[in-house]
Tab-separated table of C-alpha atoms in Angstrom:
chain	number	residue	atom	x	y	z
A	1	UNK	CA	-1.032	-19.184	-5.729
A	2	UNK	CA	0.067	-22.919	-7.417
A	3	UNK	CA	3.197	-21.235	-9.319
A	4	UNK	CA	5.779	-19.413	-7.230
A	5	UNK	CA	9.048	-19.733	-8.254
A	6	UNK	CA	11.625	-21.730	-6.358
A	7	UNK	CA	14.296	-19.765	-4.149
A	8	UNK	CA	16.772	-20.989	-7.118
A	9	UNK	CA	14.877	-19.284	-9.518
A	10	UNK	CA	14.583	-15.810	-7.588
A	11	UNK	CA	17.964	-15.691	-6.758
A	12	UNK	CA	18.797	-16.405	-10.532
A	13	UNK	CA	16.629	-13.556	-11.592
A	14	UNK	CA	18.329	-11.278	-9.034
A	15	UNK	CA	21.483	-12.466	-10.399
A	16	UNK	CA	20.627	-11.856	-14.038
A	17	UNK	CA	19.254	-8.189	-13.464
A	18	UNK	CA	21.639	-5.092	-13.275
A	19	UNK	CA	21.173	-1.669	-14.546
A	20	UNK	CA	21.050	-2.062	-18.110
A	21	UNK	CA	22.929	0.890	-20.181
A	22	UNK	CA	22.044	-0.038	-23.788
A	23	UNK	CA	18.764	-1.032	-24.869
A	24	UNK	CA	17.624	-2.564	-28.135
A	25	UNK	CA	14.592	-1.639	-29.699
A	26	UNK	CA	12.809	-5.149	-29.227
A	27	UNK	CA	9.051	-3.875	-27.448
A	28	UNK	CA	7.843	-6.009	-24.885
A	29	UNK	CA	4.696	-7.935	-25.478
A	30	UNK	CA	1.388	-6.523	-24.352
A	31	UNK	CA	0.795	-9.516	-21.966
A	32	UNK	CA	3.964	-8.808	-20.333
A	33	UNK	CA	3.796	-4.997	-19.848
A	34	UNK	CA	0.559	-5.122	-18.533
A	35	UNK	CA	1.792	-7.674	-15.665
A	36	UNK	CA	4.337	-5.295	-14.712
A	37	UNK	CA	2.391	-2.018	-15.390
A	38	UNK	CA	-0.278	-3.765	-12.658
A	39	UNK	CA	3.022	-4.752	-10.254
A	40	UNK	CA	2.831	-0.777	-10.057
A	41	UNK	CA	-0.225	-0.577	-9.052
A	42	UNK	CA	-0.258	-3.152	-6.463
A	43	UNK	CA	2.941	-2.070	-4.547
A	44	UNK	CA	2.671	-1.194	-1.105
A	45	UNK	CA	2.958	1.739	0.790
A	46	UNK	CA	2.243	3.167	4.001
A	47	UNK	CA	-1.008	3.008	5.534
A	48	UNK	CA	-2.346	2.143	1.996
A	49	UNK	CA	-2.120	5.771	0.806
A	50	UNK	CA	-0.571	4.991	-2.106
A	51	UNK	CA	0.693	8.738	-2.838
A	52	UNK	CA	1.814	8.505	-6.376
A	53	UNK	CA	1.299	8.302	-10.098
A	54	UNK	CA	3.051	6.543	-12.637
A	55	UNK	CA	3.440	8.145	-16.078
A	56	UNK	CA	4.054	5.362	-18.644
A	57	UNK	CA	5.873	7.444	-21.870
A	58	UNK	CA	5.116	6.138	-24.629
A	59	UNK	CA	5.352	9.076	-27.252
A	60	UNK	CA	8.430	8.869	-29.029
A	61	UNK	CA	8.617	12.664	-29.142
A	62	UNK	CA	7.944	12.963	-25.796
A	63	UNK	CA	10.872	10.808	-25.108
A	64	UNK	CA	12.949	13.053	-27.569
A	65	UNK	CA	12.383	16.048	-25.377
A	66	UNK	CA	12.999	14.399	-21.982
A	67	UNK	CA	16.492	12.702	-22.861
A	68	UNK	CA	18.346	16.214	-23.109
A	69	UNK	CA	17.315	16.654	-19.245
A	70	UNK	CA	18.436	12.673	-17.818
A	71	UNK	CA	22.251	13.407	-19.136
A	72	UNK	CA	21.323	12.067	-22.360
A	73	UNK	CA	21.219	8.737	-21.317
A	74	UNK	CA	20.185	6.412	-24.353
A	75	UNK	CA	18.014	4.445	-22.286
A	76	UNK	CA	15.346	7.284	-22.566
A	77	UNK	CA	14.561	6.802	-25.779
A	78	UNK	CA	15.802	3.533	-26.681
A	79	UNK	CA	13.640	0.868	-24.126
A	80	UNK	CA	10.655	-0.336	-24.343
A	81	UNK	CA	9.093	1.695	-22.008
A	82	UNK	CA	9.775	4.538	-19.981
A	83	UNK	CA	8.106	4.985	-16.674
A	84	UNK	CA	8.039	8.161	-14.746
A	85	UNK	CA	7.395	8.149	-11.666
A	86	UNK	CA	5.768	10.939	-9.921
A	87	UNK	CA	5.073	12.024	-5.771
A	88	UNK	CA	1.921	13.534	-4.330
A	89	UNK	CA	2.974	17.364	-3.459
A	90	UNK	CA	0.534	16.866	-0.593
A	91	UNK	CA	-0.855	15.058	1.666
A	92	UNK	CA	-4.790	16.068	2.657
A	93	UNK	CA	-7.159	15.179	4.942
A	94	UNK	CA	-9.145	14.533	1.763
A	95	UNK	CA	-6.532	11.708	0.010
A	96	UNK	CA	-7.126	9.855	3.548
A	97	UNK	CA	-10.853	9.866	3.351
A	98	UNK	CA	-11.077	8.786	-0.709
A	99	UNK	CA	-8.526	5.690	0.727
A	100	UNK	CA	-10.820	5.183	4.029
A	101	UNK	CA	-13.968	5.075	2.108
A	102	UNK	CA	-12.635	2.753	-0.916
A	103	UNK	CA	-11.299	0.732	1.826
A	104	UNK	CA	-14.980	0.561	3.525
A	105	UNK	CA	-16.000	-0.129	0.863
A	106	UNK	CA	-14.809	-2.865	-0.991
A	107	UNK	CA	-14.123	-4.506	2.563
A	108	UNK	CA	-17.591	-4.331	3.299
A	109	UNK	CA	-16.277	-2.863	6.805
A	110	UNK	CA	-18.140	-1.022	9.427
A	111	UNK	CA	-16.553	2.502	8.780
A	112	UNK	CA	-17.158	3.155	13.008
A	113	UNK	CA	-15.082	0.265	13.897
A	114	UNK	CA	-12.031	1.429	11.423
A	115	UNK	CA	-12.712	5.100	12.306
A	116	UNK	CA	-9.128	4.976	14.608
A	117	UNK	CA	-7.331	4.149	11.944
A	118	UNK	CA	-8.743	6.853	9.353
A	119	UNK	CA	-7.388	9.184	12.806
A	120	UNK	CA	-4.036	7.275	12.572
A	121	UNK	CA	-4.019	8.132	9.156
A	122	UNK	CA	-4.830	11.765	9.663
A	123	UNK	CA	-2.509	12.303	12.202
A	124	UNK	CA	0.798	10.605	11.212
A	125	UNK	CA	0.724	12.269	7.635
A	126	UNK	CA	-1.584	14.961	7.443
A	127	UNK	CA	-1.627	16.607	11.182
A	128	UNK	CA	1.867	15.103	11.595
A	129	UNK	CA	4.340	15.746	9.459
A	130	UNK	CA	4.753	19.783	7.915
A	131	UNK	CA	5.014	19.852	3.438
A	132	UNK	CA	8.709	19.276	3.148
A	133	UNK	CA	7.992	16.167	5.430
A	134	UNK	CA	5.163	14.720	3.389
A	135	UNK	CA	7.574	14.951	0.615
A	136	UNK	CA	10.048	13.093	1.786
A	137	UNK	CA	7.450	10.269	2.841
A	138	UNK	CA	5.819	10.399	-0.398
A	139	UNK	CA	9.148	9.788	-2.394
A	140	UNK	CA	10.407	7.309	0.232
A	141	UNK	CA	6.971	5.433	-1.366
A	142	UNK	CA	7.848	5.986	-4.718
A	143	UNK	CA	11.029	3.991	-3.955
A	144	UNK	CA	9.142	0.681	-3.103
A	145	UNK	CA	7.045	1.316	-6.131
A	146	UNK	CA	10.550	1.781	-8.308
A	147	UNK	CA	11.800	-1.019	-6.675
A	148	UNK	CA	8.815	-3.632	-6.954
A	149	UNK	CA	8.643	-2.750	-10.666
A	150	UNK	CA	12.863	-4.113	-10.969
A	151	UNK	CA	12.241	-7.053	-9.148
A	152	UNK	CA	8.615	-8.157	-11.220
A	153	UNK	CA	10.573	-7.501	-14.367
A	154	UNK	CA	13.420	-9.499	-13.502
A	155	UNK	CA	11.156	-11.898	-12.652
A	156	UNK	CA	10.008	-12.159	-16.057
A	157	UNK	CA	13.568	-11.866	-17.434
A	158	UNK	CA	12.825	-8.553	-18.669
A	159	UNK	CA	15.340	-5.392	-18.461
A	160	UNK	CA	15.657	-1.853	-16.160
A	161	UNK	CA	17.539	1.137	-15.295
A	162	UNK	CA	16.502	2.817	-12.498
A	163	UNK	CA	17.071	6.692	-13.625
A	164	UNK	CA	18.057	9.307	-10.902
A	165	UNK	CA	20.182	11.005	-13.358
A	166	UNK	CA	17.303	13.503	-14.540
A	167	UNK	CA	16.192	16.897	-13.878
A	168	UNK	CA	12.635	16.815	-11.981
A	169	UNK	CA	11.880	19.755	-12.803
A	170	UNK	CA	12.512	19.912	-16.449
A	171	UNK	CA	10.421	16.952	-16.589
A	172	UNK	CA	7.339	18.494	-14.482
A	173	UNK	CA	7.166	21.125	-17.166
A	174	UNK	CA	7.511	18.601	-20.212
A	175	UNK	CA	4.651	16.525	-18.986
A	176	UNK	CA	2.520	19.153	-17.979
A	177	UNK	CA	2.538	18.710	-13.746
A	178	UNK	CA	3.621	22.258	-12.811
A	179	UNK	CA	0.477	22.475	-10.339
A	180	UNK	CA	-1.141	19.908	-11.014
A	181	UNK	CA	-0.322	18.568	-7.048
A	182	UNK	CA	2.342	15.675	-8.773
A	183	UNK	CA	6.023	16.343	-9.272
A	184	UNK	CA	8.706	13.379	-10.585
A	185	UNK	CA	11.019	12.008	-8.324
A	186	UNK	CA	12.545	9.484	-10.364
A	187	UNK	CA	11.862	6.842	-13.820
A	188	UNK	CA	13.011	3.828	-15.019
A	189	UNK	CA	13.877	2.337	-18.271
A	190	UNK	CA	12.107	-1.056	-18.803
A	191	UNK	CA	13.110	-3.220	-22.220
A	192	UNK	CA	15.352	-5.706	-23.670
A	193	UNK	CA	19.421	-5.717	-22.835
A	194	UNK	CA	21.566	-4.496	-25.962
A	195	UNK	CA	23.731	-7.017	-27.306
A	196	UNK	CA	26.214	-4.686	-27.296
A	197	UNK	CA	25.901	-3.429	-23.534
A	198	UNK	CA	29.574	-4.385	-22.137
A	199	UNK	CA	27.662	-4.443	-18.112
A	200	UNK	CA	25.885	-6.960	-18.902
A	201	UNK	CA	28.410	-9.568	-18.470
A	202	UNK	CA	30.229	-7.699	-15.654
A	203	UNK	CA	30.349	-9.086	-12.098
A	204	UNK	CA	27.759	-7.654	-9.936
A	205	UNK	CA	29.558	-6.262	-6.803
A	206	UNK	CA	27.759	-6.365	-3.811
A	207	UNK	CA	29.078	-6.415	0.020
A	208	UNK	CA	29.151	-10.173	1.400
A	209	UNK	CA	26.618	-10.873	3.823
A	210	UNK	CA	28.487	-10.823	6.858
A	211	UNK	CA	28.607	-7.031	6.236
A	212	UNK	CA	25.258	-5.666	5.669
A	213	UNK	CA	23.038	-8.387	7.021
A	214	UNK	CA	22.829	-8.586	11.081
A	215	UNK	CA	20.677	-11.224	13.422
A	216	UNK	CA	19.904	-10.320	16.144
């Protein structure tokens, strides 16, 4: 990797970003969405799993009909883009073995030798934890996905608003994943700042270090 950028630059990008309220209309180039639509598919999660699916919205009407149910917050039909981002319901013996063999795979392992992991697998998620608890993990991996997505589009100087403000449930039925083993946890608005947006020259408030960072 020959261009990373310098701890000046990151910082300034983490700096620039907040949670954008107004949105202009600009769209983002392709080269740049599809950088950050890949940043979604790359994020991490635990053991691999990857227990997700990210709905990119794109149909204006679509949008039309979801903004009544996120407190009709402008920035549902106004960005860019509008990612949704949806959990795995569950969590089956079955979704470990596709990841195990893909992982065998394109690893070229020797599936014997990783055999105690596809067991770790197994029994941390699957034996381990009952449906309300593979929820809960399964969202807690949406986060990292939500939150890789903010920090590769600040990155790139582009805009977001991370949207908890909407009804899940209204949303499942709009997009058609009432049973289909996916339900939406969360979305985020990704675009250009408004001109007119009065937070974006507000001070960002955030606890001084001594407070939420400890060494130990």
């Amino acid at each position: 990797m020959n261009a990373a950028l310098t701890p000046a630059q990151l910082l300034a990008s983490l700096e620039w970003r907040y949670a954008t309220k107004a949105f202009d209309t600009r769209k983002l180039p392709d080269v740049t969405w599809a950088a950050l639509e890949e940043s979604l598919r790359l994020t991490p999660s635990s053991y691999g799993l990857q227990p997700w699916k990210f709905f990119i919205i794109s149909d204006p009407a679509v949008r039309a009909q979801l903004r009544p149910f996120s407190w009709n917050q402008s920035q549902v039909t106004d960005a860019s883009h509008l990612v949704v981002f949806a959990r795995r319901t569950e969590i089956t013996e079955k979704d470990v073995n596709d990841f195990f063999h893909q992982m065998v795979s394109e690893r070229g392992a020797d599936a014997s030798k990783l055999e105690p992991y596809r067991q770790m697998m197994l029994g941390g998620v699957v034996k381990g934890k009952d449906a309300a608890g593979q929820k809960e993990w399964a969202a807690r991996q949406v986060y990292i996905a939500l939150g890789q997505l903010m920090g590769a589009a600040a990155a790139l100087a582009v805009d977001t608003c991370p949207l908890e403000g909407i009804d899940p449930v209204a949303y499942d039925g709009i997009l058609g994943l009432t049973g289909s083993g996916y339900e939406v946890v969360v979305a985020c608005a990704v675009g250009y700042r408004s001109t007119e947006d009065k937070y974006a020259a507000m001070k960002k408030i955030r606890y001084p270090a001594s407070r939420v960072i400890s060494r130990v």
